[in-house]
mmCIF file of C-alpha atoms and ligand atoms in Angstrom:
data_model
loop_
_atom_site.group_PDB
_atom_site.id
_atom_site.type_symbol
_atom_site.label_atom_id
_atom_site.label_comp_id
_atom_site.label_asym_id
_atom_site.label_seq_id
_atom_site.Cartn_x
_atom_site.Cartn_y
_atom_site.Cartn_z
ATOM 1 C CA UNK A 199 190.989 149.110 37.052
ATOM 2 C CA UNK A 200 187.560 150.653 37.516
ATOM 3 C CA UNK A 201 188.477 153.754 35.527
ATOM 4 C CA UNK A 202 187.335 152.129 32.327
ATOM 5 C CA UNK A 203 185.590 154.562 30.015
ATOM 6 C CA UNK A 204 185.461 157.380 32.525
ATOM 7 C CA UNK A 205 187.978 159.452 30.627
ATOM 8 C CA UNK A 206 186.006 158.945 27.481
ATOM 9 C CA UNK A 207 183.106 161.088 28.606
ATOM 10 C CA UNK A 208 183.390 164.171 26.558
ATOM 11 C CA UNK A 209 180.040 165.272 25.286
ATOM 12 C CA UNK A 210 179.226 161.705 24.601
ATOM 13 C CA UNK A 211 179.745 158.581 26.491
ATOM 14 C CA UNK A 212 181.051 156.158 23.956
ATOM 15 C CA UNK A 213 180.609 152.527 24.654
ATOM 16 C CA UNK A 214 182.545 151.173 21.735
ATOM 17 C CA UNK A 215 182.361 147.456 21.386
ATOM 18 C CA UNK A 216 184.562 146.065 18.701
ATOM 19 C CA UNK A 217 183.753 142.618 17.509
ATOM 20 C CA UNK A 218 184.777 140.522 14.603
ATOM 21 C CA UNK A 219 182.103 141.940 12.406
ATOM 22 C CA UNK A 220 182.119 141.007 8.802
ATOM 23 C CA UNK A 221 182.029 143.762 6.232
ATOM 24 C CA UNK A 222 178.394 144.108 5.357
ATOM 25 C CA UNK A 223 177.019 144.893 1.931
ATOM 26 C CA UNK A 224 175.994 148.537 1.813
ATOM 27 C CA UNK A 225 172.264 147.933 1.577
ATOM 28 C CA UNK A 226 172.023 145.113 4.059
ATOM 29 C CA UNK A 227 169.045 145.083 6.389
ATOM 30 C CA UNK A 228 169.275 146.445 9.886
ATOM 31 C CA UNK A 229 171.326 144.522 12.442
ATOM 32 C CA UNK A 230 168.759 145.441 15.083
ATOM 33 C CA UNK A 231 166.336 142.548 15.455
ATOM 34 C CA UNK A 232 164.508 143.397 18.693
ATOM 35 C CA UNK A 233 164.697 145.763 21.654
ATOM 36 C CA UNK A 234 163.018 146.129 24.996
ATOM 37 C CA UNK A 235 163.199 148.496 27.937
ATOM 38 C CA UNK A 236 161.906 146.544 30.901
ATOM 39 C CA UNK A 237 160.195 148.032 33.926
ATOM 40 C CA UNK A 238 163.443 148.039 35.916
ATOM 41 C CA UNK A 239 165.083 150.441 33.435
ATOM 42 C CA UNK A 240 167.188 147.872 31.600
ATOM 43 C CA UNK A 241 167.501 148.066 27.839
ATOM 44 C CA UNK A 242 168.030 144.771 26.079
ATOM 45 C CA UNK A 243 168.859 144.372 22.421
ATOM 46 C CA UNK A 244 168.933 141.489 20.049
ATOM 47 C CA UNK A 245 171.051 141.981 16.938
ATOM 48 C CA UNK A 246 172.633 139.948 14.215
ATOM 49 C CA UNK A 247 175.496 137.858 15.535
ATOM 50 C CA UNK A 248 178.692 139.777 16.178
ATOM 51 C CA UNK A 249 177.229 143.082 15.178
ATOM 52 C CA UNK A 250 179.417 146.133 15.656
ATOM 53 C CA UNK A 251 177.402 148.573 17.775
ATOM 54 C CA UNK A 252 178.246 152.026 19.009
ATOM 55 C CA UNK A 253 176.507 153.674 21.929
ATOM 56 C CA UNK A 254 176.353 157.350 22.883
ATOM 57 C CA UNK A 255 174.962 159.621 25.525
ATOM 58 C CA UNK A 256 174.308 163.329 25.230
ATOM 59 C CA UNK A 257 173.162 165.743 27.932
ATOM 60 C CA UNK A 258 169.973 167.699 27.393
ATOM 61 C CA UNK A 259 170.079 170.904 25.329
ATOM 62 C CA UNK A 260 167.436 173.448 24.249
ATOM 63 C CA UNK A 261 165.970 171.069 21.720
ATOM 64 C CA UNK A 262 166.233 167.632 23.267
ATOM 65 C CA UNK A 263 166.214 166.060 26.694
ATOM 66 C CA UNK A 264 168.985 163.671 27.778
ATOM 67 C CA UNK A 265 169.448 161.152 25.012
ATOM 68 C CA UNK A 266 171.014 157.738 24.740
ATOM 69 C CA UNK A 267 171.396 156.184 21.348
ATOM 70 C CA UNK A 268 172.846 153.145 19.700
ATOM 71 C CA UNK A 269 173.958 152.910 16.079
ATOM 72 C CA UNK A 270 173.683 149.627 14.230
ATOM 73 C CA UNK A 271 175.015 148.592 10.842
ATOM 74 C CA UNK A 272 172.371 147.914 8.236
ATOM 75 C CA UNK A 273 169.533 150.071 7.045
ATOM 76 C CA UNK A 274 166.263 150.554 8.865
ATOM 77 C CA UNK A 275 163.217 150.190 6.643
ATOM 78 C CA UNK A 276 160.571 152.164 8.533
ATOM 79 C CA UNK A 277 161.712 155.076 10.686
ATOM 80 C CA UNK A 278 159.255 155.504 13.556
ATOM 81 C CA UNK A 279 158.641 157.166 16.911
ATOM 82 C CA UNK A 280 157.219 155.388 19.909
ATOM 83 C CA UNK A 281 155.702 157.254 22.832
ATOM 84 C CA UNK A 282 157.339 156.632 26.171
ATOM 85 C CA UNK A 283 156.025 156.593 29.723
ATOM 86 C CA UNK A 284 157.501 157.145 33.184
ATOM 87 C CA UNK A 285 161.011 158.593 32.772
ATOM 88 C CA UNK A 286 161.118 158.060 29.036
ATOM 89 C CA UNK A 287 159.741 160.714 26.737
ATOM 90 C CA UNK A 288 160.003 158.833 23.495
ATOM 91 C CA UNK A 289 161.929 156.288 21.487
ATOM 92 C CA UNK A 290 162.887 156.970 17.920
ATOM 93 C CA UNK A 291 164.091 154.503 15.361
ATOM 94 C CA UNK A 292 165.792 156.329 12.571
ATOM 95 C CA UNK A 293 168.180 156.271 9.697
ATOM 96 C CA UNK A 294 170.955 158.780 10.528
ATOM 97 C CA UNK A 295 172.418 158.055 7.105
ATOM 98 C CA UNK A 296 171.955 155.456 4.404
ATOM 99 C CA UNK A 297 172.827 151.961 5.454
ATOM 100 C CA UNK A 298 172.535 152.677 9.185
ATOM 101 C CA UNK A 299 170.017 152.251 11.976
ATOM 102 C CA UNK A 300 169.797 154.436 15.066
ATOM 103 C CA UNK A 301 167.781 153.701 18.192
ATOM 104 C CA UNK A 302 167.335 156.871 20.262
ATOM 105 C CA UNK A 303 165.931 156.924 23.776
ATOM 106 C CA UNK A 304 165.010 160.403 24.936
ATOM 107 C CA UNK A 305 164.415 160.952 28.635
ATOM 108 C CA UNK A 306 162.068 163.365 30.314
ATOM 109 C CA UNK A 307 163.410 166.339 32.252
ATOM 110 C CA UNK A 308 164.553 165.689 35.794
ATOM 111 C CA UNK A 309 165.285 162.058 35.217
ATOM 112 C CA UNK A 310 168.313 161.392 37.334
ATOM 113 C CA UNK A 311 170.701 159.536 35.059
ATOM 114 C CA UNK A 312 174.211 158.356 35.825
ATOM 115 C CA UNK A 313 175.778 157.744 32.411
ATOM 116 C CA UNK A 314 179.236 157.444 33.956
ATOM 117 C CA UNK A 315 178.234 154.116 35.413
ATOM 118 C CA UNK A 316 176.668 152.803 32.225
ATOM 119 C CA UNK A 317 178.134 149.734 30.623
ATOM 120 C CA UNK A 318 176.751 147.947 27.644
ATOM 121 C CA UNK A 319 177.345 144.271 28.166
ATOM 122 C CA UNK A 320 177.295 141.624 25.476
ATOM 123 C CA UNK A 321 175.319 138.670 26.860
ATOM 124 C CA UNK A 322 175.909 136.569 23.828
ATOM 125 C CA UNK A 323 176.968 136.946 20.235
ATOM 126 C CA UNK A 324 173.646 138.591 19.474
ATOM 127 C CA UNK A 325 172.348 139.994 22.771
ATOM 128 C CA UNK A 326 173.182 143.148 24.690
ATOM 129 C CA UNK A 327 172.122 144.690 27.934
ATOM 130 C CA UNK A 328 172.516 148.072 29.618
ATOM 131 C CA UNK A 329 170.952 149.451 32.786
ATOM 132 C CA UNK A 330 169.818 152.989 32.009
ATOM 133 C CA UNK A 331 167.816 154.193 34.988
ATOM 134 C CA UNK A 332 166.094 153.311 38.216
ATOM 135 C CA UNK A 333 162.423 153.980 37.660
ATOM 136 C CA UNK A 334 161.246 156.570 40.206
ATOM 137 C CA UNK A 335 157.693 156.296 38.983
ATOM 138 C CA UNK A 336 156.279 153.139 37.625
ATOM 139 C CA UNK A 337 157.495 152.416 34.129
ATOM 140 C CA UNK A 338 155.710 150.145 31.721
ATOM 141 C CA UNK A 339 157.981 148.118 29.538
ATOM 142 C CA UNK A 340 158.285 149.111 25.901
ATOM 143 C CA UNK A 341 159.760 147.128 23.088
ATOM 144 C CA UNK A 342 159.521 145.611 19.662
ATOM 145 C CA UNK A 343 160.167 141.995 18.841
ATOM 146 C CA UNK A 344 161.438 139.320 21.180
ATOM 147 C CA UNK A 345 164.827 140.071 22.682
ATOM 148 C CA UNK A 346 165.190 136.563 24.062
ATOM 149 C CA UNK A 347 163.988 134.783 20.975
ATOM 150 C CA UNK A 348 165.815 131.628 20.076
ATOM 151 C CA UNK A 349 167.799 132.015 16.918
ATOM 152 C CA UNK A 350 165.954 131.099 13.753
ATOM 153 C CA UNK A 351 167.240 128.649 11.195
ATOM 154 C CA UNK A 352 169.043 131.256 9.239
ATOM 155 C CA UNK A 353 170.865 132.568 12.270
ATOM 156 C CA UNK A 354 171.537 129.123 13.613
ATOM 157 C CA UNK A 355 173.250 128.313 10.356
ATOM 158 C CA UNK A 356 175.293 131.447 10.530
ATOM 159 C CA UNK A 357 176.240 130.489 14.016
ATOM 160 C CA UNK A 358 177.333 127.003 13.197
ATOM 161 C CA UNK A 359 179.350 128.427 10.335
ATOM 162 C CA UNK A 360 180.926 130.784 12.778
ATOM 163 C CA UNK A 361 181.770 127.917 15.091
ATOM 164 C CA UNK A 362 183.097 125.748 12.321
ATOM 165 C CA UNK A 363 185.234 128.545 11.060
ATOM 166 C CA UNK A 364 186.648 129.264 14.487
ATOM 167 C CA UNK A 365 187.401 125.632 15.150
ATOM 168 C CA UNK A 366 189.148 125.494 11.857
ATOM 169 C CA UNK A 367 191.098 128.597 12.803
ATOM 170 C CA UNK A 368 192.219 126.990 15.996
ATOM 171 C CA UNK A 369 193.585 123.991 14.198
ATOM 172 C CA UNK A 370 195.601 126.316 12.066
ATOM 173 C CA UNK A 371 198.120 127.369 14.640
ATOM 174 C CA UNK A 372 201.050 128.962 12.811
ATOM 175 C CA UNK A 373 204.118 126.856 12.130
ATOM 176 C CA UNK A 374 207.432 127.951 13.627
ATOM 177 C CA UNK A 375 210.971 126.606 13.370
ATOM 178 C CA UNK A 376 211.199 123.372 15.341
ATOM 179 C CA UNK A 377 213.269 123.244 18.523
ATOM 180 C CA UNK A 378 214.395 126.811 18.178
ATOM 181 C CA UNK A 379 212.350 128.696 20.740
ATOM 182 C CA UNK A 380 211.829 128.432 24.445
ATOM 183 C CA UNK A 381 208.864 129.994 26.214
ATOM 184 C CA UNK A 382 208.028 130.307 29.907
ATOM 185 C CA UNK A 383 204.346 130.308 30.808
ATOM 186 C CA UNK A 384 203.583 131.624 34.264
ATOM 187 C CA UNK A 385 200.197 130.741 35.766
ATOM 188 C CA UNK A 386 199.511 133.570 38.233
ATOM 189 C CA UNK A 387 199.176 132.988 41.992
ATOM 190 C CA UNK A 388 198.813 129.442 43.397
ATOM 191 C CA UNK A 389 198.634 127.542 46.677
ATOM 192 C CA UNK A 390 197.428 129.663 49.585
ATOM 193 C CA UNK A 391 197.148 132.641 47.237
ATOM 194 C CA UNK A 392 194.119 131.953 45.046
ATOM 195 C CA UNK A 393 194.287 135.358 43.312
ATOM 196 C CA UNK A 394 190.949 136.854 42.364
ATOM 197 C CA UNK A 395 187.765 135.176 43.550
ATOM 198 C CA UNK A 396 184.822 135.672 41.279
ATOM 199 C CA UNK A 397 181.149 135.015 40.831
ATOM 200 C CA UNK A 398 180.138 131.733 42.451
ATOM 201 C CA UNK A 399 183.567 131.299 44.062
ATOM 202 C CA UNK A 400 185.455 130.739 40.827
ATOM 203 C CA UNK A 401 189.177 131.093 41.588
ATOM 204 C CA UNK A 402 191.803 132.783 39.452
ATOM 205 C CA UNK A 403 194.481 130.239 40.340
ATOM 206 C CA UNK A 404 192.416 127.359 38.943
ATOM 207 C CA UNK A 405 191.431 129.111 35.743
ATOM 208 C CA UNK A 406 194.923 130.312 34.893
ATOM 209 C CA UNK A 407 196.626 127.014 35.754
ATOM 210 C CA UNK A 408 194.354 125.130 33.397
ATOM 211 C CA UNK A 409 194.743 127.677 30.604
ATOM 212 C CA UNK A 410 198.526 127.697 31.068
ATOM 213 C CA UNK A 411 198.787 123.918 30.870
ATOM 214 C CA UNK A 412 196.907 123.858 27.583
ATOM 215 C CA UNK A 413 199.069 126.659 26.183
ATOM 216 C CA UNK A 414 202.152 124.663 27.113
ATOM 217 C CA UNK A 415 200.795 121.556 25.426
ATOM 218 C CA UNK A 416 199.891 123.407 22.233
ATOM 219 C CA UNK A 417 203.278 125.069 22.015
ATOM 220 C CA UNK A 418 205.064 121.782 22.639
ATOM 221 C CA UNK A 419 203.133 120.222 19.773
ATOM 222 C CA UNK A 420 204.505 122.971 17.553
ATOM 223 C CA UNK A 421 208.090 122.187 18.501
ATOM 224 C CA UNK A 422 208.469 125.033 20.975
ATOM 225 C CA UNK A 423 210.169 124.279 24.275
ATOM 226 C CA UNK A 424 207.535 125.455 26.743
ATOM 227 C CA UNK A 425 207.924 125.388 30.501
ATOM 228 C CA UNK A 426 205.544 126.289 33.312
ATOM 229 C CA UNK A 427 206.701 128.183 36.416
ATOM 230 C CA UNK A 428 204.285 126.047 38.438
ATOM 231 C CA UNK A 429 202.496 122.832 37.532
ATOM 232 C CA UNK A 430 200.139 122.577 40.478
ATOM 233 C CA UNK A 431 198.713 124.428 43.448
ATOM 234 C CA UNK A 432 201.894 125.597 45.076
ATOM 235 C CA UNK A 433 202.777 128.865 46.676
ATOM 236 C CA UNK A 434 205.331 130.385 44.368
ATOM 237 C CA UNK A 435 206.778 133.789 45.078
ATOM 238 C CA UNK A 436 207.415 136.234 42.283
ATOM 239 C CA UNK A 437 211.271 136.254 42.332
ATOM 240 C CA UNK A 438 211.579 132.485 41.638
ATOM 241 C CA UNK A 439 209.280 132.867 38.626
ATOM 242 C CA UNK A 440 211.574 135.552 37.236
ATOM 243 C CA UNK A 441 214.710 133.607 38.140
ATOM 244 C CA UNK A 442 213.347 130.537 36.400
ATOM 245 C CA UNK A 443 212.796 132.431 33.142
ATOM 246 C CA UNK A 444 216.071 134.358 33.266
ATOM 247 C CA UNK A 445 218.043 131.252 34.160
ATOM 248 C CA UNK A 446 216.494 129.316 31.317
ATOM 249 C CA UNK A 447 217.257 132.197 28.988
ATOM 250 C CA UNK A 448 213.769 131.873 27.581
ATOM 251 C CA UNK A 449 212.836 133.772 24.423
ATOM 252 C CA UNK A 450 209.625 135.063 25.931
ATOM 253 C CA UNK A 451 207.745 135.082 29.227
ATOM 254 C CA UNK A 452 203.942 135.036 29.420
ATOM 255 C CA UNK A 453 202.176 135.423 32.755
ATOM 256 C CA UNK A 454 198.497 134.459 32.713
ATOM 257 C CA UNK A 455 195.964 136.064 35.072
ATOM 258 C CA UNK A 456 192.263 136.787 35.448
ATOM 259 C CA UNK A 457 190.920 140.061 36.764
ATOM 260 C CA UNK A 458 188.637 141.187 39.560
ATOM 261 C CA UNK A 459 187.054 144.607 39.855
ATOM 262 C CA UNK A 460 186.955 146.590 43.044
ATOM 263 C CA UNK A 461 183.624 146.054 44.742
ATOM 264 C CA UNK A 462 183.088 142.981 42.541
ATOM 265 C CA UNK A 463 181.112 144.918 40.008
ATOM 266 C CA UNK A 464 179.191 142.599 37.729
ATOM 267 C CA UNK A 465 179.100 145.137 34.927
ATOM 268 C CA UNK A 466 182.870 145.335 34.487
ATOM 269 C CA UNK A 467 184.203 142.887 31.937
ATOM 270 C CA UNK A 468 187.033 142.929 29.455
ATOM 271 C CA UNK A 469 190.462 141.738 28.471
ATOM 272 C CA UNK A 470 193.833 143.457 28.662
ATOM 273 C CA UNK A 471 197.494 142.632 28.122
ATOM 274 C CA UNK A 472 200.438 144.366 29.780
ATOM 275 C CA UNK A 473 204.072 144.654 28.815
ATOM 276 C CA UNK A 474 206.775 146.555 30.620
ATOM 277 C CA UNK A 475 209.283 147.614 27.998
ATOM 278 C CA UNK A 476 210.461 147.368 24.416
ATOM 279 C CA UNK A 477 208.793 146.980 21.054
ATOM 280 C CA UNK A 478 209.104 143.199 21.282
ATOM 281 C CA UNK A 479 207.147 143.104 24.512
ATOM 282 C CA UNK A 480 204.562 145.388 23.020
ATOM 283 C CA UNK A 481 204.304 143.350 19.826
ATOM 284 C CA UNK A 482 203.886 140.132 21.802
ATOM 285 C CA UNK A 483 201.179 141.798 23.910
ATOM 286 C CA UNK A 484 199.384 143.015 20.795
ATOM 287 C CA UNK A 485 199.438 139.598 19.124
ATOM 288 C CA UNK A 486 198.031 137.896 22.217
ATOM 289 C CA UNK A 487 195.444 140.589 22.936
ATOM 290 C CA UNK A 488 194.116 140.385 19.389
ATOM 291 C CA UNK A 489 193.630 136.634 19.597
ATOM 292 C CA UNK A 490 192.033 136.500 23.040
ATOM 293 C CA UNK A 491 189.529 139.166 21.991
ATOM 294 C CA UNK A 492 188.532 137.051 19.016
ATOM 295 C CA UNK A 493 187.377 134.242 21.286
ATOM 296 C CA UNK A 494 185.595 136.611 23.706
ATOM 297 C CA UNK A 495 182.969 138.410 21.615
ATOM 298 C CA UNK A 496 181.202 141.231 23.413
ATOM 299 C CA UNK A 497 183.781 141.532 26.144
ATOM 300 C CA UNK A 498 185.423 144.977 26.019
ATOM 301 C CA UNK A 499 188.929 145.489 24.675
ATOM 302 C CA UNK A 500 190.743 147.165 27.553
ATOM 303 C CA UNK A 501 193.810 147.326 25.390
ATOM 304 C CA UNK A 502 197.530 146.713 25.392
ATOM 305 C CA UNK A 503 199.126 148.729 28.157
ATOM 306 C CA UNK A 504 202.390 149.318 29.909
ATOM 307 C CA UNK A 505 202.383 147.887 33.416
ATOM 308 C CA UNK A 506 204.970 147.696 36.159
ATOM 309 C CA UNK A 507 204.175 144.220 37.416
ATOM 310 C CA UNK A 508 207.143 142.535 39.079
ATOM 311 C CA UNK A 509 207.310 139.517 36.806
ATOM 312 C CA UNK A 510 207.325 141.482 33.554
ATOM 313 C CA UNK A 511 209.590 144.214 34.900
ATOM 314 C CA UNK A 512 212.325 141.885 36.114
ATOM 315 C CA UNK A 513 212.429 139.265 33.411
ATOM 316 C CA UNK A 514 215.121 139.945 30.834
ATOM 317 C CA UNK A 515 213.260 138.675 27.755
ATOM 318 C CA UNK A 516 210.131 140.186 26.126
ATOM 319 C CA UNK A 517 207.476 139.601 28.769
ATOM 320 C CA UNK A 518 203.741 140.133 29.025
ATOM 321 C CA UNK A 519 200.998 139.707 31.584
ATOM 322 C CA UNK A 520 197.638 138.688 30.144
ATOM 323 C CA UNK A 521 194.320 139.295 31.914
ATOM 324 C CA UNK A 522 191.850 136.919 30.279
ATOM 325 C CA UNK A 523 188.683 138.484 31.711
ATOM 326 C CA UNK A 524 186.959 139.519 34.931
ATOM 327 C CA UNK A 525 186.003 136.715 37.284
ATOM 328 C CA UNK A 526 183.727 139.272 38.924
ATOM 329 C CA UNK A 527 182.074 140.296 35.639
ATOM 330 C CA UNK A 528 178.725 138.922 34.590
ATOM 331 C CA UNK A 529 179.746 138.131 31.045
ATOM 332 C CA UNK A 530 183.354 137.051 31.610
ATOM 333 C CA UNK A 531 182.712 134.899 34.684
ATOM 334 C CA UNK A 532 180.030 132.908 32.944
ATOM 335 C CA UNK A 533 182.528 132.121 30.234
ATOM 336 C CA UNK A 534 185.605 131.555 32.349
ATOM 337 C CA UNK A 535 183.889 128.836 34.314
ATOM 338 C CA UNK A 536 183.458 126.814 31.125
ATOM 339 C CA UNK A 537 186.197 124.409 30.112
ATOM 340 C CA UNK A 538 185.492 125.058 26.430
ATOM 341 C CA UNK A 539 186.129 128.752 26.834
ATOM 342 C CA UNK A 540 189.323 128.156 28.779
ATOM 343 C CA UNK A 541 190.470 125.933 25.943
ATOM 344 C CA UNK A 542 189.684 128.637 23.416
ATOM 345 C CA UNK A 543 191.625 131.164 25.443
ATOM 346 C CA UNK A 544 194.585 128.811 25.554
ATOM 347 C CA UNK A 545 194.468 128.369 21.786
ATOM 348 C CA UNK A 546 194.271 132.121 21.377
ATOM 349 C CA UNK A 547 197.270 132.751 23.629
ATOM 350 C CA UNK A 548 199.277 130.015 21.900
ATOM 351 C CA UNK A 549 198.377 131.490 18.536
ATOM 352 C CA UNK A 550 199.499 134.970 19.595
ATOM 353 C CA UNK A 551 202.788 133.546 20.865
ATOM 354 C CA UNK A 552 203.436 131.552 17.688
ATOM 355 C CA UNK A 553 202.613 134.527 15.476
ATOM 356 C CA UNK A 554 205.083 136.582 17.462
ATOM 357 C CA UNK A 555 207.830 133.949 17.241
ATOM 358 C CA UNK A 556 207.219 133.669 13.537
ATOM 359 C CA UNK A 557 207.640 137.365 13.023
ATOM 360 C CA UNK A 558 210.494 138.136 15.382
ATOM 361 C CA UNK A 559 212.290 134.832 15.945
HETATM 362 ZN ZN1 LIG B 89 196.267 137.780 39.146
#
């Protein structure tokens, strides 16, 4: 659960964040709008909305000190170097190749960095944050532009277009054959077992029950027979959930959960979907994972994985367990506590299910 990214440290630490970025014209201007390293060692970035960034770390060699850099789509106009202070030697803004922008932060020798713990977190569709170091000596903030600037007219328009488009998408849930399919939705935990407890006391059981109910409603509206394993705060063991689905001979089983990280780390966020066996289970997981990521920009894609959870292992039909985000994560928790986001997640899950039924059913 906390192993995220650790196996990806090779020579670089890659913090790949895949978003729904549009394909940009080759000569578009840089996606980097503003950056700032504050005196507590945190780098903040403001970019175009839903920009597709890539972050890297490389250990010092004969030529350079330890370096962290971020690549942005869009071309930088004026490459430049900015002198650092404290632990930072210098900051370079460059053009690694045409149509790209690279922000490089080079550290001084003997700066004690812990890149294994680094996580770049999307604060919003256009803002990013990563803690790079703990200043040993005083560090004076460096930056260009306003990272917290309110979006200008142009961006606001883009944003409302984005919203309109997504709302429109939601209304376009795929059609499936009426009264043909039956689906069991399983809201995780319940009753005396609240599941994960997150930032500000937000409880997994509440989040997943609400999401599940909306999924059920949306599926019903599409002529799918959808049933919940629990409708309220009751203590429901795992075997009855499985029995319910097997007995009903449901076409698919979808268990909905929210994550918590060990030690309640605020920097761990992301979505993942598990299946236990079969290409159908995997396909269902993929369809759902793709949709929930679309409504959670900036939150890492932890992928579609095989998992041995009781409810997906013992159900006889294609079955998945969805983790809709980390209640302990700074980015995810802030979203999961909002009813609008829970609704979006429900739409996304319903859409994934309907796409699957359309393809396989
Ligand atoms: Zn859970």
